[in-house]
Each structure stands twice: as structure tokens, then as C-alpha cells.
Coordinates of C-alpha atoms in Angstrom, one line a residue:
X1 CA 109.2 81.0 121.9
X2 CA 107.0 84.1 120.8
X3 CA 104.2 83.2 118.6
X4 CA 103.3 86.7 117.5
X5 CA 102.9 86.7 113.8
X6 CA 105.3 89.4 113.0
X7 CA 108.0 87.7 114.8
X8 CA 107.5 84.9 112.1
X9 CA 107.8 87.0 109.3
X10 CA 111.3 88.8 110.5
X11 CA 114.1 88.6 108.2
X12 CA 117.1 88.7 108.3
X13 CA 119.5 90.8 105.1
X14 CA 122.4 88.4 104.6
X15 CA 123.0 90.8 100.6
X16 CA 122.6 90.7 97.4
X17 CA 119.2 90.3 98.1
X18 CA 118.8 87.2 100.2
X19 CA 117.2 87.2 103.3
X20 CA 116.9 84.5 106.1
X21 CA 113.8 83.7 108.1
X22 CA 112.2 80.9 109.9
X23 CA 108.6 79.3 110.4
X24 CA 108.6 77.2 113.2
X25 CA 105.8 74.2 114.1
X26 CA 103.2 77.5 115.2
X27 CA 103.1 78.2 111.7
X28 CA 101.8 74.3 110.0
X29 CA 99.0 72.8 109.1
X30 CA 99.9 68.8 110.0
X31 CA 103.6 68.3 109.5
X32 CA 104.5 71.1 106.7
X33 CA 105.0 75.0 106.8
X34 CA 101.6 76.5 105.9
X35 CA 101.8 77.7 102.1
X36 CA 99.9 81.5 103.2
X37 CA 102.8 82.0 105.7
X38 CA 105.3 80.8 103.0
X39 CA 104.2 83.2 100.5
X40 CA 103.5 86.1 103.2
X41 CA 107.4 85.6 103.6
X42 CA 108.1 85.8 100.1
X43 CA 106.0 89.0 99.9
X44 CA 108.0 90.6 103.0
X45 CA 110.7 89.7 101.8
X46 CA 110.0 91.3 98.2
X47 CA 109.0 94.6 99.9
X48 CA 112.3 94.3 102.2
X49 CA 114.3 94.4 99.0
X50 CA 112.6 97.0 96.8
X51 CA 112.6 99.5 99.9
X52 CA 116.7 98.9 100.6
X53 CA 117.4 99.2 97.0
X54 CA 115.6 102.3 96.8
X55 CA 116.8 104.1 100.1
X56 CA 114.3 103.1 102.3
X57 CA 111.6 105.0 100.4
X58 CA 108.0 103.8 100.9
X59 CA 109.1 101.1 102.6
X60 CA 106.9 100.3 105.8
X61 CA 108.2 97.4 108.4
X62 CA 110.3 94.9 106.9
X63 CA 109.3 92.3 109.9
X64 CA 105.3 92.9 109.6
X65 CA 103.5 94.7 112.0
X66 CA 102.0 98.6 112.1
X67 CA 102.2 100.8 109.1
X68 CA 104.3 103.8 109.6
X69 CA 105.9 106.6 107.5
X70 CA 109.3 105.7 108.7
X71 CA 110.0 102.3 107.1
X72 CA 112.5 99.5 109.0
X73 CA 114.5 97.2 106.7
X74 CA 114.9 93.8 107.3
X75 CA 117.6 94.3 110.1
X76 CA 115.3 96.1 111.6
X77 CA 116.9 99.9 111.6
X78 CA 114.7 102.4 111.0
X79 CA 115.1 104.7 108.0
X80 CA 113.2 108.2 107.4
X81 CA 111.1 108.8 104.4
X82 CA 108.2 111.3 105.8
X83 CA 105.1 112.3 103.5
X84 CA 106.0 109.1 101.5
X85 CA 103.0 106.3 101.3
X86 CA 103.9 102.5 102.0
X87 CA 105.2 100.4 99.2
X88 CA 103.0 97.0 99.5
X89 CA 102.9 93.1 97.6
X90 CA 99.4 94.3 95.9
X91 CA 99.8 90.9 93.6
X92 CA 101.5 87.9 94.7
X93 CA 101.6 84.6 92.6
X94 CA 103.1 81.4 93.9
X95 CA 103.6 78.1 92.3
X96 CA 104.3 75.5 95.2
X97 CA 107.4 73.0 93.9
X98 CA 107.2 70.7 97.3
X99 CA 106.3 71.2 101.0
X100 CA 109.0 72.3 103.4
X101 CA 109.3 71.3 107.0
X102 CA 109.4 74.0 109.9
X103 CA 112.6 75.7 110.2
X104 CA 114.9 77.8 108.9
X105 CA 114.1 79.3 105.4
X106 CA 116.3 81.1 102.4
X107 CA 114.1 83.9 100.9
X108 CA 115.8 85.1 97.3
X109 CA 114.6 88.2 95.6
X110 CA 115.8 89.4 92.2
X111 CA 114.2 92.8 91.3
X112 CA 112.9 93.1 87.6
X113 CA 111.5 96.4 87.7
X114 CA 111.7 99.4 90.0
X115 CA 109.1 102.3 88.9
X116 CA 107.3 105.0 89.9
X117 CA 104.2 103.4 90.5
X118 CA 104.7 99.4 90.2
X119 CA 107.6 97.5 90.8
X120 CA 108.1 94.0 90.3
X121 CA 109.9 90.7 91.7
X122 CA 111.0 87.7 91.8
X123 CA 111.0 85.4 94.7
X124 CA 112.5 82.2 95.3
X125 CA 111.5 80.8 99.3
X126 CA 114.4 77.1 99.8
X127 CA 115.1 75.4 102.6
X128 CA 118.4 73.5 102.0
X129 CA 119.2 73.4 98.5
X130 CA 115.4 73.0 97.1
X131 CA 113.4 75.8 95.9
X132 CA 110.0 75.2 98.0
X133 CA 108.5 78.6 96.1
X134 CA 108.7 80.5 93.4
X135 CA 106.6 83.8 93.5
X136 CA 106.4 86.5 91.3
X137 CA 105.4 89.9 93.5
X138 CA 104.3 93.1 92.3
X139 CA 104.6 96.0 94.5
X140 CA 102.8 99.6 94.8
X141 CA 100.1 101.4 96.9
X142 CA 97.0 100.1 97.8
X143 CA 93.8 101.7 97.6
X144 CA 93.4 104.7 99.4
X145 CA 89.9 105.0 102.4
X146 CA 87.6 106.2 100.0
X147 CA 85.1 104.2 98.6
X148 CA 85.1 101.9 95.5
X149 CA 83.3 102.9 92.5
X150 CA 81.9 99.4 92.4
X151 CA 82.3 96.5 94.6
X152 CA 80.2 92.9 94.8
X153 CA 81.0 91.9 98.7
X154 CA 79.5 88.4 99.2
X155 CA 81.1 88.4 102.8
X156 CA 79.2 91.5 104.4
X157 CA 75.7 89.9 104.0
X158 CA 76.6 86.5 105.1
X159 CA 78.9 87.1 108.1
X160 CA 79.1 89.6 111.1
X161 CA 82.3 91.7 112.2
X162 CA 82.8 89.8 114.8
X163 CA 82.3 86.1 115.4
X164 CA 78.9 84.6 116.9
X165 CA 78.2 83.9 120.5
X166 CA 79.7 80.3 121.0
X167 CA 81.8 80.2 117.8
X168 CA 84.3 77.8 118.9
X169 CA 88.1 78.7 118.5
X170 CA 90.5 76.3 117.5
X171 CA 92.7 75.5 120.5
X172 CA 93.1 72.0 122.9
X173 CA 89.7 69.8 122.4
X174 CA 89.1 71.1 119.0
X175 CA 88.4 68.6 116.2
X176 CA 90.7 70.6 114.0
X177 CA 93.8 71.8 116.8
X178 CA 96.2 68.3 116.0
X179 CA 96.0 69.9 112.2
X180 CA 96.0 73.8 112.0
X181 CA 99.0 74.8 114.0
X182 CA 98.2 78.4 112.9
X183 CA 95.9 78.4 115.7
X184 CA 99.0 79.0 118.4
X185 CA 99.3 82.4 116.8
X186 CA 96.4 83.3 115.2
X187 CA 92.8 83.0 116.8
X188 CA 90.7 81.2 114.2
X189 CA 87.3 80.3 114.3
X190 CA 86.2 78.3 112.1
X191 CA 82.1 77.4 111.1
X192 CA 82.4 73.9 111.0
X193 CA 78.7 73.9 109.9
X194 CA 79.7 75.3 106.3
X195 CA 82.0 73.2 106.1
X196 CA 79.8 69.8 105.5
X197 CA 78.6 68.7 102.5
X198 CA 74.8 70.8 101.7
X199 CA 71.6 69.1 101.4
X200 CA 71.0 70.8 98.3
X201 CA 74.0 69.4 97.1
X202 CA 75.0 72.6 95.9
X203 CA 79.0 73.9 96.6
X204 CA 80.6 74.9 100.2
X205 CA 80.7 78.7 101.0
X206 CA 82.9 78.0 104.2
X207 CA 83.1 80.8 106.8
X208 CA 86.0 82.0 109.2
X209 CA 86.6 84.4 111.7
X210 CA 90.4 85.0 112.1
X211 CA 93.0 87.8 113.8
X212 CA 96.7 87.3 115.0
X213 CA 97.3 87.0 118.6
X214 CA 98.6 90.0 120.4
X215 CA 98.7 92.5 117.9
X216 CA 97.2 94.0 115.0
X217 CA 96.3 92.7 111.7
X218 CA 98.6 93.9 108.4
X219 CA 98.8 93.2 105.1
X220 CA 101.0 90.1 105.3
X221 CA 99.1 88.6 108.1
X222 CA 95.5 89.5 105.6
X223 CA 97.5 87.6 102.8
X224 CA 98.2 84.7 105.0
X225 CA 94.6 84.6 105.3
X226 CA 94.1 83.8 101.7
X227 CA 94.5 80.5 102.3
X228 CA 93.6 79.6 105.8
X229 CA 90.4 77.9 104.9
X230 CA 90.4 74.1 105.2
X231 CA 89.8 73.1 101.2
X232 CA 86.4 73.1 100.0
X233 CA 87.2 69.3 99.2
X234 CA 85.3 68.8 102.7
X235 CA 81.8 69.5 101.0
X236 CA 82.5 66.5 98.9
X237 CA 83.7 64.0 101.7
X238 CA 87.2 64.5 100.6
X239 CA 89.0 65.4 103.7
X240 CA 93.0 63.6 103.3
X241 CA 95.9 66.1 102.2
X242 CA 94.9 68.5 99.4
X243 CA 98.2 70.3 98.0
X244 CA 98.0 74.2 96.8
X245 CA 99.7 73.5 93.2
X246 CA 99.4 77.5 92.5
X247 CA 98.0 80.2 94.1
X248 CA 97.4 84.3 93.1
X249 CA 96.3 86.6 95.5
X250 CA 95.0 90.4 95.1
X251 CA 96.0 92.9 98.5
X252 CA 93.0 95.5 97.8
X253 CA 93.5 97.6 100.7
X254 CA 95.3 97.6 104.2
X255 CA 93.3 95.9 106.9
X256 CA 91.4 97.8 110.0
X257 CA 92.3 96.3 113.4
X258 CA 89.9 93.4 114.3
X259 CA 88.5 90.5 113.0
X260 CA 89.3 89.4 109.5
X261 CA 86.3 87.5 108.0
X262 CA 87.4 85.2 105.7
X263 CA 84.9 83.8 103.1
X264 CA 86.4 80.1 100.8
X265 CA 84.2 79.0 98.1
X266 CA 84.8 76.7 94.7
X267 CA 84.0 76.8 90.9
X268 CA 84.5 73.5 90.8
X269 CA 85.5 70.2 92.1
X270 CA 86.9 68.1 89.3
X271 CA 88.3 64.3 90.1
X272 CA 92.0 65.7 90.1
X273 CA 92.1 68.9 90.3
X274 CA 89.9 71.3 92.0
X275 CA 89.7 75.4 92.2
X276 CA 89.4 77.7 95.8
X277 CA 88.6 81.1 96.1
X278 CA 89.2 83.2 99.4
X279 CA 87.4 86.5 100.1
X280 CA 89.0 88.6 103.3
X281 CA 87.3 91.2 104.5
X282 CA 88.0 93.8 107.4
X283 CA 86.4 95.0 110.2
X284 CA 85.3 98.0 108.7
X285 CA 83.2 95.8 105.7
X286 CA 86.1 96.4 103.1
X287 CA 87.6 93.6 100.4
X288 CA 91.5 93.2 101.8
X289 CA 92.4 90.4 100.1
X290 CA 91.2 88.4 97.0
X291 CA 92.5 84.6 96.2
X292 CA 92.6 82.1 94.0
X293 CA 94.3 78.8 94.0
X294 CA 94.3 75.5 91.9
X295 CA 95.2 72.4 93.9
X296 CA 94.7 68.7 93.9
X297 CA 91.8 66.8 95.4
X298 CA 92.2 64.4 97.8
X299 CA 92.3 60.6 97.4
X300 CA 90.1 60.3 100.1

């Protein structure tokens, strides 16, 4: 069974603009499909539609993996649209109705807008008969290489492309492997150190270094990302099940190949509810993906 990340995110057109898909055990944290690989689905399969129902224009790969000029739909045949730039989920927001299990997924996409420049639409990600999420996805062109006019990057100063000397991964022997699943296709690693309550008692700034096994980083696997952190609940001594109730996440520009460093910090930690903020950042120093998500905090 492949665990490469873009073989999770192939789908499969079965019309009218419903595509099939699976996430298997590789892609859970404890029992349940992880909710960044969920909405990185509903975001594939968003672009997926909006590239068929405009001829294939813009569209890159369907199924994840290396940009290109020539975009492949979801059935993986490649159409031809030289000189034209990539069609990508730029904004995806996802309110999470119940946790699925690994398997096979129904990914429904109703388009609300097709323009020049933005495009939006509607996702609904079931398994069975139950709508797990409902996503709203606006599409267009990221950023282009050149630089920002202004940017505050918390993650450059704190954290180094690449991970320290004896940064652990998760894997067999890990305190986290029988939770974070991702870790069979994704190398993640994890500072458990700013992850523990702070002597100061002020809030968690956890720190990760991640990248998908055996190929490449894109957009999809950078949005998955957004929520790979384990919740910021930890600083607190909260560590049970802590369910993402919405999240909204920002694609700022395509990711360089390497590590993605992945900063999670909080607002605030109420008694119910509490608020998580991702930063993702590339090899080459640049903001790739912005989250935010509110969820509830655990009972213990």
C-alpha cells in the first residue's frame, strides 16, 4: 500500500461533479481521518472541478504532486494549456460536522463562481450518507517569487530550514507514533520541548519540522500542514481529544522543495473553547500557509 501523499489525494471523476477518493489508516491521528488531509481533499477536489469545467485551463495535477503547465484532471489524463499559470485553493474554510473513519470518501463540489481571476466553491467531503465537511474554496493564483511589500515572519527567527541535530522523528518508539498516523507518509518532527506547559506561564509557540515522504512538497500537502500541530491544549495539561469545530486557511504562495517549518501558537485558551493558529513556512524563508482554527478543549 503506497503511502506517498499524492496517492492519498487522487480522485477519482464519477460527474456532475463528484469525485471519489480514499484516506486510509496512514492518513489518522488515533482512530479518525485527520481533518488537514480531509480538507486538502476538499481543496483538490475543488480545483479538479473548476479546471474540467473550464477545459483544463490553469488547472495543475488533479492528484497532488509537481506543478506543471499541462494540468491532469482527476482521471489523471493530461490536458494542454501552455503559457497559462496554475489555478490553486488560495482560501479554504471548513466547518467539521463529525469525524469519519479511514476509507472510502465522497467529495461533492458545486461551483458558484467561475471568473477571471477568482472562482469560488462549494465542497461537501461524506462517507456513507453523512456529510463529514463542508468547505467553501476559493480559487486563483498565488503570489508570484517576488518579494512581499510587507511581511511579519515569526517562523524565520525562531526555527532553522532544516531540523536540529537529534530532532527526533515520529516513527516506532516515539511517544507520539500510536497517535499521529501521518507519520507513515509524512516525516514529522516534532519539538516536544515547546510543547510543555512554560515556566513563565505564558502561551505555547509549538515548533515542527515536516516534508512528505518520497516526493516533493505542494500546495495541498503545505495545507495539510495547517493543522498538523498537536493542539496547543498541551501547554495547559490538557492532552485528551481536542475536535477542530472550524478551520480557515490562507495558501500564500507555492512551497520550495524541503522542509516545511511549521510554527502553532494560541490567543487563547478558554474552558470550552479554545483558538490555534499555524504558520508554514518554506525552505526558502517564505509564508505558505496561514491557519486558523476554533476547537474545543479537552476534558482532560
Amino acid at each position: 500500500m503506497s503511502v506517498l501523499f499524492s496517492e492519498a489525494m487522487r480522485l477519482q471523476s464519477a460527474g456532475d461533479g463528484v469525485y471519489d477518493g480514499a484516506l486510509d489508516e496512514h492518513w489518522t491521528i488515533g482512530p479518525k481521518v485527520h481533518g488537514g488531509a480531509m480538507l486538502a481533499l476538499c481543496a483538490n477536489a475543488a480545483r479538479a472541478e473548476i479546471g474540467r469545467s473550464s477545459g483544463g485551463l490553469g488547472a495543475p495535477p488533479a492528484c497532488g504532486g509537481e506543478r506543471s503547465d499541462r494540468g491532469v484532471d482527476s482521471g489523471g489524463q493530461e490536458r494542454s494549456d501552455p503559457g497559462v499559470e496554475s489555478v490553486e485553493p488560495i482560501a479554504v474554510s471548513g466547518n467539521f460536522l463529525w469525524a469519519p473513519d479511514p476509507g472510502a470518501l465522497r467529495v461533492l463540489t458545486t461551483v458558484r463562481k467561475r471568473g477571471r481571476r477568482i472562482s469560488l466553491v462549494d465542497v461537501e467531503l461524506m462517507q456513507g450518507d453523512r456529510v463529514a465537511v463542508r468547505a467553501a474554496i476559493t480559487l486563483g493564483v498565488p503570489e508570484h517569487d517576488a518579494p512581499p511589500l510587507l511581511s511579519t515572519n515569526p517562523v524565520v527567527p525562531l526555527m532553522t530550514p532544516e531540523p536540529p541535530p537529534g530532532l527526533e522523528p515520529i516513527g516506532p518508539g516515539h511517544r507520539m507514533a500510536d497517535i499521529v498516523h501521518l507519520a507513515h507518509g509524512c516525516d514529522i518532527r516534532p519539538s516536544l520541548t515547546t510543547m510543555a506547559p512554560r515556566s513563565d506561564g505564558g502561551p505555547p509557540v509549538i515548533e515542527y519540522w515536516v516534508r512528505p515522504r518520497g516526493e516533493a512538497p505542494d500546495v495541498l500537502f503545505a495545507l495539510l500542514c495547517g493543522d498538523v500541530s498537536a493542539p496547543v491544549t498541551f501547554g495547559v495539561n490538557r492532552f485528551g481529544w481536542a475536535p477542530t469545530v472550524q478551520l480557515t486557511a490562507f495558501l500564500r504562495a507555492r512551497p520550495a522543495d524541503g522542509w516545511l517549518r511549521v510554527l502553532c501558537t494560541t490567543t487563547q485558551i478558554g474552558q470550552e473553547w479554545f483558538d490555534e493558529d499555524h504558520v508554514v513556512v518554506d525552505s526558502a524563508g517564505r509564508i505558505v500557509v496561514q491557519t486558523r482554527q476554533l476547537a474545543l478543549v479537552p476534558t482532560s
